[in-house]
Amino acid sequence: MKKFLLLMSLLVLVLSACAPTSGEEDKKEEAGSGEKTKIEYWHVNAETLGGKTVEKLVADFNAQSDTVEVTAKFNPDMYKGLMQNLQAEAATGNSPAVVQVGWAFLDYFSQNFEYVEPQTVIDKHFPESKTFLEDNFLPNIIDLAKNSEGSQVGIPYSLSTPVLYINKDMLKEAGLDENGPKTWQDVEKFAKQIKEKTGNYGIYIQEPADNWATQAILESNGAKMLDNGKATFASKEGIEAYEMYKKMVVDDKTALHIGWDQGIQGFIDGKVGMMYTTIAQRSNVQNNAKFDVATVKSPAFEGKEVRLPAGGAMLAITAKDEKEQKAAWEFMEYLYSVEGMAEWTKGTGYVPPRKDVAQSENGLKAFLEENEMMNAAIEQMDGVVPWTSFPGNSGLEAEQKLLDIRDEILGGSVDVEEGLKKTEKEINELLGK
Amino acid sequence: MLEKLKPYLFLAPAIVLLLVFTVIPMVYTLYLSFFDWNMISPTKEFVGLDNYINILTNDTTKKVIFNTFFYIVVLILFNCVITYIFAFIIGYVVKRFKGFYKVAFFIPSVISLVVGSILFTWILNPISGPVAIIGEMFGFSIPNWSKTDGLVIIVLSLIVSWKVFGYNFIVLYASVVGVSKEIIEAARLDNISNLRIFIDIVLPMSSATGFYILILTIVQGLQYVFTPIKVITQGGPNYGSSNLIYQAYHEAFVVYKTGQSAALAMITLLIFVILLLLEFLFVERRIYYENS
Amino acid sequence: MKTANYKNMILHIILISFILLTIYPIVFAISNSFKELSEAFTSTLSLIPEKFTLENYTGLFDSIPIVGITINTLITASVITVAKVATSFLAAYAIVYYQFKFKNVTYFALICTIFIPFTVTMIPNYLIISELGLQNNIWGVILPQMADAIGIFMLTQSMKGIPKSLIEAAKLDNIPTKYIMKDHILPMVKPAVTSTSIWFFILAWNEYVWPVLILKTTENFTLPLALQLYISSEGGTNFTVAMALSVITMAIPLGLYLIFQKHIINTFTTSGIK
């Protein structure tokens, strides 16, 4: 044992002598290039979500900029994980310069963290780009990053919408139209027929720890999650939509009720005919499915228009001093250039929030011709609405309540109407309405 | 004089480190449990005992506390009782391949629970995992364990047990075979059954280690389950797999109720201390220490 | 005699099936680390890759500084292990062999810290580490973890089993404390020291929640953090690369155990843990 410990400590000594400690390195760099402003950019992009692209964009930017040096920090566990790290960082009085903020955290972020509106920074330091935001973004898209008080907290960056993935081979086998269903009523029929003819599950609707897909279904039937600061999802339309969802899961057993990862595996493995999930899963599905796979636009309810909550994130400027704020925008302007956006879309599978990137030659034209599965998401951009972010200190708790009731309804332990009404009441109490 | 200072000197490193990085943070948490705060907003609102009252009158907390005890029972069964029996079997019942068993049992211990959680999500996938496929051949299907109350706790505990088993086994094994051979041989000659030898001789004589494993199982076990909960279920379905540790994390970092989380952490601590006291009172006294 | 043999056979069969079950997930991991991702999705049952590929491994070496990350993990886990065992040993020695005021209270208070969940200490510790400028530095990960009451508890239990007379005699002979510890106590608590070291090492090796907060750039990551790069709920998990990384991650502690296995088990069994 002594030998073991001795060996260990020796090993440690040798290794620590070889490995440069990062602290020293930092100091050296600072001394070497005093004039470059150093800023941190916090993102959530794992290797499977375009991590490589973040690195490339940052490296390319650093190479062409004489004034700014960006360091990218990866935050595991998506936007929640990033928020958690940001919180710890804020407690120390420091902050990164640019952060990705998930839509669900829009209100929470803007109420609790210091940020500066991008337009303010542009007006002050880059008057020549004054109209950059108006010129390049659709109004319904740029509005996604406005909080409940109307402040433009950031700029939409990663944009995703839910689409319906279909296993064409399985639809054919079940004698169904291989172009997939157009409405939720069709989805219900399709799912039933798939189950009857092939014995497989008809559909999987994503069930992560957020309420995104459920909102898409409810609001597409005309329900509203939030109206004038008051929760209103337990309306006739909301209940009707949830009844349909519950019927597929609990009564017909044509829809799979399972965790997200497992649901995706099931679809790729050819055990589920259709899957309703984010376009960000496109490359995962496209590269790994061995059957003829396609995406179709998010189904509508008959005679109604789809309303699809935007998934993904915006970029917000959290830099405190002016020099860093200026550097932050310089970096962001690079990210939002047509080329930057195209690179981003290719690497991540998100939809570009900026106009004219999709059609542009130096943008995504060739890419979209090659990856037809992207088109469903790009075509439904006009149906995009904000992902409901409940206001006030209890906003995130309210969102949690919606998850709780989803578990109860899909678990079959509660009646839809009763459950939704109860949850709506509880949320309104939380919101003080 | 120096001799008198020595114990303090020896205790100092541990005490200073634990004070700075564990106790002071805990006191700070205790302080926070009387406020309504979200960790960053500049103002904290003093709410007295509201957070505690809120938690104790809340149905979710009741469910979570119940789950916590459920976890404890399952973990003790898997990680103490069964492990003990295995240690005895390898130590005294089987004669051959002991070395092989000792190595093989230990292997899963080195794996991280994040990896374990991902692995089991795939292996136990109810529709496309290998277990489901084999099950299908024999005509039975795997339930949706991650969405089923009760079952979800058992499966998550199994993942933890899979990892912890090997370490607990090695420690218990060493202790079990440390029991004097003569006593056991004598018992064997008297035709005493293995079961009685285990209960009447081995168990009491290795109880110090057994106690250590018991504490480790409860305390570390609950913290260990945190990882599979976070990776696989996020506490769901409807808090069905959450325990006190995960719930405190959930309150602090998912819904940002720092005060609630702090109060929950304090209640957890209180429950643990009571358990510890009970153990000290009823178990520690009866533990067998050679020469003491 | 025959029935006993028969019984023994059954016992061995049960034990071996048990081992097969516990080893299966690891074989599953290794097998998938040599599969192509699409194959991992569609043929979960087969353990032999249809198309054997090393790409998951080579891809890792190309995309992240995996050697540096492994070294970081090794340093972190080793330093934490040595520090925890050393501080615990000293504290346990004081508690078992000295009489002083508030001894029982001190011991009980120390043990209570075992029960403090990490959620409680996370944020305050982060503030301390930033204040010390140790962010994005493995020493920031190590510093708050240099003492652990589990070790104190374990070693105290073990030392209590050593006859007091032995130490008293040594004290009377005026042997310096240093040598009492080294020559008399350490050999007798070797198994406890070994088992706690293994425990601490594995724990530190796989630690994830705390390093996530401290370490920011890939070159300073530890292995469990690197694994997070391949797991994303939204973009999907790159299962085969994650498995390749997992295999690398488990290879080192497993290798250490196999090398020292004989030694460890012998230490355990010759003196036994009391």
Short mmCIF file of N, CA and C in Angstrom, two decimals, chain C residues 72-125:
data_model
loop_
_atom_site.label_atom_id
_atom_site.label_comp_id
_atom_site.label_asym_id
_atom_site.label_seq_id
_atom_site.Cartn_x
_atom_site.Cartn_y
_atom_site.Cartn_z
N ASN C 72 -5.15 15.35 -16.70
CA ASN C 72 -5.88 16.18 -15.73
C ASN C 72 -6.65 15.32 -14.74
N THR C 73 -7.36 14.33 -15.29
CA THR C 73 -8.18 13.49 -14.44
C THR C 73 -7.31 12.72 -13.44
N LEU C 74 -6.18 12.23 -13.94
CA LEU C 74 -5.28 11.46 -13.09
C LEU C 74 -4.73 12.33 -11.96
N ILE C 75 -4.31 13.53 -12.30
CA ILE C 75 -3.79 14.42 -11.26
C ILE C 75 -4.88 14.72 -10.23
N THR C 76 -6.04 15.13 -10.73
CA THR C 76 -7.12 15.49 -9.83
C THR C 76 -7.45 14.34 -8.88
N ALA C 77 -7.68 13.17 -9.45
CA ALA C 77 -8.11 12.05 -8.62
C ALA C 77 -7.00 11.64 -7.65
N SER C 78 -5.75 11.64 -8.11
CA SER C 78 -4.66 11.20 -7.22
C SER C 78 -4.46 12.18 -6.07
N VAL C 79 -4.41 13.46 -6.39
CA VAL C 79 -4.17 14.44 -5.33
C VAL C 79 -5.29 14.39 -4.29
N ILE C 80 -6.53 14.33 -4.79
CA ILE C 80 -7.66 14.28 -3.87
C ILE C 80 -7.55 13.05 -2.97
N THR C 81 -7.22 11.91 -3.57
CA THR C 81 -7.13 10.68 -2.80
C THR C 81 -6.05 10.77 -1.71
N VAL C 82 -4.85 11.18 -2.13
CA VAL C 82 -3.75 11.25 -1.16
C VAL C 82 -4.09 12.25 -0.05
N ALA C 83 -4.62 13.41 -0.42
CA ALA C 83 -4.92 14.43 0.58
C ALA C 83 -5.99 13.96 1.56
N LYS C 84 -7.05 13.35 1.02
CA LYS C 84 -8.14 12.90 1.89
C LYS C 84 -7.64 11.84 2.87
N VAL C 85 -6.85 10.90 2.37
CA VAL C 85 -6.38 9.83 3.24
C VAL C 85 -5.43 10.40 4.30
N ALA C 86 -4.56 11.31 3.90
CA ALA C 86 -3.61 11.89 4.85
C ALA C 86 -4.33 12.66 5.95
N THR C 87 -5.25 13.55 5.57
CA THR C 87 -5.93 14.34 6.59
C THR C 87 -6.78 13.44 7.49
N SER C 88 -7.39 12.42 6.89
CA SER C 88 -8.22 11.51 7.67
C SER C 88 -7.38 10.71 8.66
N PHE C 89 -6.22 10.27 8.20
CA PHE C 89 -5.36 9.47 9.06
C PHE C 89 -4.96 10.25 10.30
N LEU C 90 -4.51 11.48 10.09
CA LEU C 90 -4.09 12.31 11.22
C LEU C 90 -5.25 12.55 12.19
N ALA C 91 -6.41 12.88 11.61
CA ALA C 91 -7.56 13.18 12.48
C ALA C 91 -7.97 11.94 13.27
N ALA C 92 -8.01 10.79 12.58
CA ALA C 92 -8.42 9.57 13.26
C ALA C 92 -7.43 9.24 14.38
N TYR C 93 -6.17 9.45 14.12
CA TYR C 93 -5.14 9.16 15.12
C TYR C 93 -5.37 10.00 16.37
N ALA C 94 -5.66 11.27 16.14
CA ALA C 94 -5.92 12.15 17.28
C ALA C 94 -7.14 11.67 18.06
N ILE C 95 -8.17 11.27 17.35
CA ILE C 95 -9.41 10.90 18.02
C ILE C 95 -9.25 9.59 18.80
N VAL C 96 -8.52 8.66 18.25
CA VAL C 96 -8.43 7.37 18.92
C VAL C 96 -7.40 7.38 20.05
N TYR C 97 -6.30 8.05 19.86
CA TYR C 97 -5.20 7.89 20.83
C TYR C 97 -4.99 9.06 21.78
N TYR C 98 -5.79 10.06 21.72
CA TYR C 98 -5.62 11.17 22.66
C TYR C 98 -6.91 11.45 23.40
N GLN C 99 -6.75 12.00 24.58
CA GLN C 99 -7.92 12.49 25.31
C GLN C 99 -7.87 14.01 25.25
N PHE C 100 -8.92 14.62 24.85
CA PHE C 100 -8.95 16.09 24.88
C PHE C 100 -10.39 16.55 25.02
N LYS C 101 -10.51 17.80 25.34
CA LYS C 101 -11.84 18.36 25.58
C LYS C 101 -12.70 18.27 24.34
N PHE C 102 -13.97 18.03 24.54
CA PHE C 102 -14.95 18.00 23.44
C PHE C 102 -14.61 16.95 22.38
N LYS C 103 -13.92 15.89 22.78
CA LYS C 103 -13.52 14.91 21.78
C LYS C 103 -14.73 14.27 21.08
N ASN C 104 -15.68 13.80 21.91
CA ASN C 104 -16.83 13.13 21.30
C ASN C 104 -17.67 14.07 20.45
N VAL C 105 -17.81 15.29 20.96
CA VAL C 105 -18.58 16.27 20.20
C VAL C 105 -17.89 16.54 18.86
N THR C 106 -16.58 16.74 18.91
CA THR C 106 -15.84 17.00 17.68
C THR C 106 -16.03 15.86 16.69
N TYR C 107 -15.88 14.64 17.21
CA TYR C 107 -16.01 13.49 16.32
C TYR C 107 -17.39 13.44 15.71
N PHE C 108 -18.40 13.61 16.54
CA PHE C 108 -19.76 13.55 16.04
C PHE C 108 -20.02 14.65 15.01
N ALA C 109 -19.52 15.85 15.29
CA ALA C 109 -19.70 16.96 14.36
C ALA C 109 -19.03 16.66 13.03
N LEU C 110 -17.84 16.09 13.12
CA LEU C 110 -17.13 15.73 11.89
C LEU C 110 -17.94 14.72 11.07
N ILE C 111 -18.45 13.70 11.79
CA ILE C 111 -19.21 12.67 11.08
C ILE C 111 -20.46 13.26 10.43
N CYS C 112 -21.06 14.22 11.11
CA CYS C 112 -22.27 14.83 10.55
C CYS C 112 -22.02 15.47 9.18
N THR C 113 -20.79 15.93 8.96
CA THR C 113 -20.55 16.59 7.68
C THR C 113 -20.68 15.60 6.51
N ILE C 114 -20.61 14.30 6.82
CA ILE C 114 -20.83 13.32 5.75
C ILE C 114 -22.20 13.54 5.11
N PHE C 115 -23.12 13.97 5.94
CA PHE C 115 -24.50 14.02 5.48
C PHE C 115 -24.88 15.32 4.78
N ILE C 116 -23.93 16.23 4.70
CA ILE C 116 -24.28 17.50 4.06
C ILE C 116 -24.27 17.32 2.54
N PRO C 117 -25.42 17.46 1.92
CA PRO C 117 -25.47 17.23 0.48
C PRO C 117 -24.66 18.31 -0.27
N PHE C 118 -24.12 17.94 -1.42
CA PHE C 118 -23.26 18.88 -2.13
C PHE C 118 -23.99 20.12 -2.61
N THR C 119 -25.31 19.99 -2.76
CA THR C 119 -26.07 21.16 -3.22
C THR C 119 -25.90 22.33 -2.25
N VAL C 120 -25.67 21.98 -0.99
CA VAL C 120 -25.56 22.99 0.04
C VAL C 120 -24.26 23.78 -0.09
N THR C 121 -23.21 23.09 -0.52
CA THR C 121 -21.90 23.72 -0.48
C THR C 121 -21.45 24.28 -1.83
N MET C 122 -22.21 23.95 -2.84
CA MET C 122 -21.77 24.26 -4.19
C MET C 122 -21.50 25.74 -4.43
N ILE C 123 -22.51 26.57 -4.21
CA ILE C 123 -22.37 27.99 -4.56
C ILE C 123 -21.34 28.70 -3.67
N PRO C 124 -21.44 28.55 -2.33
CA PRO C 124 -20.41 29.21 -1.51
C PRO C 124 -18.99 28.80 -1.92
N ASN C 125 -18.79 27.52 -2.19
CA ASN C 125 -17.46 27.08 -2.59
C ASN C 125 -17.03 27.70 -3.91
#
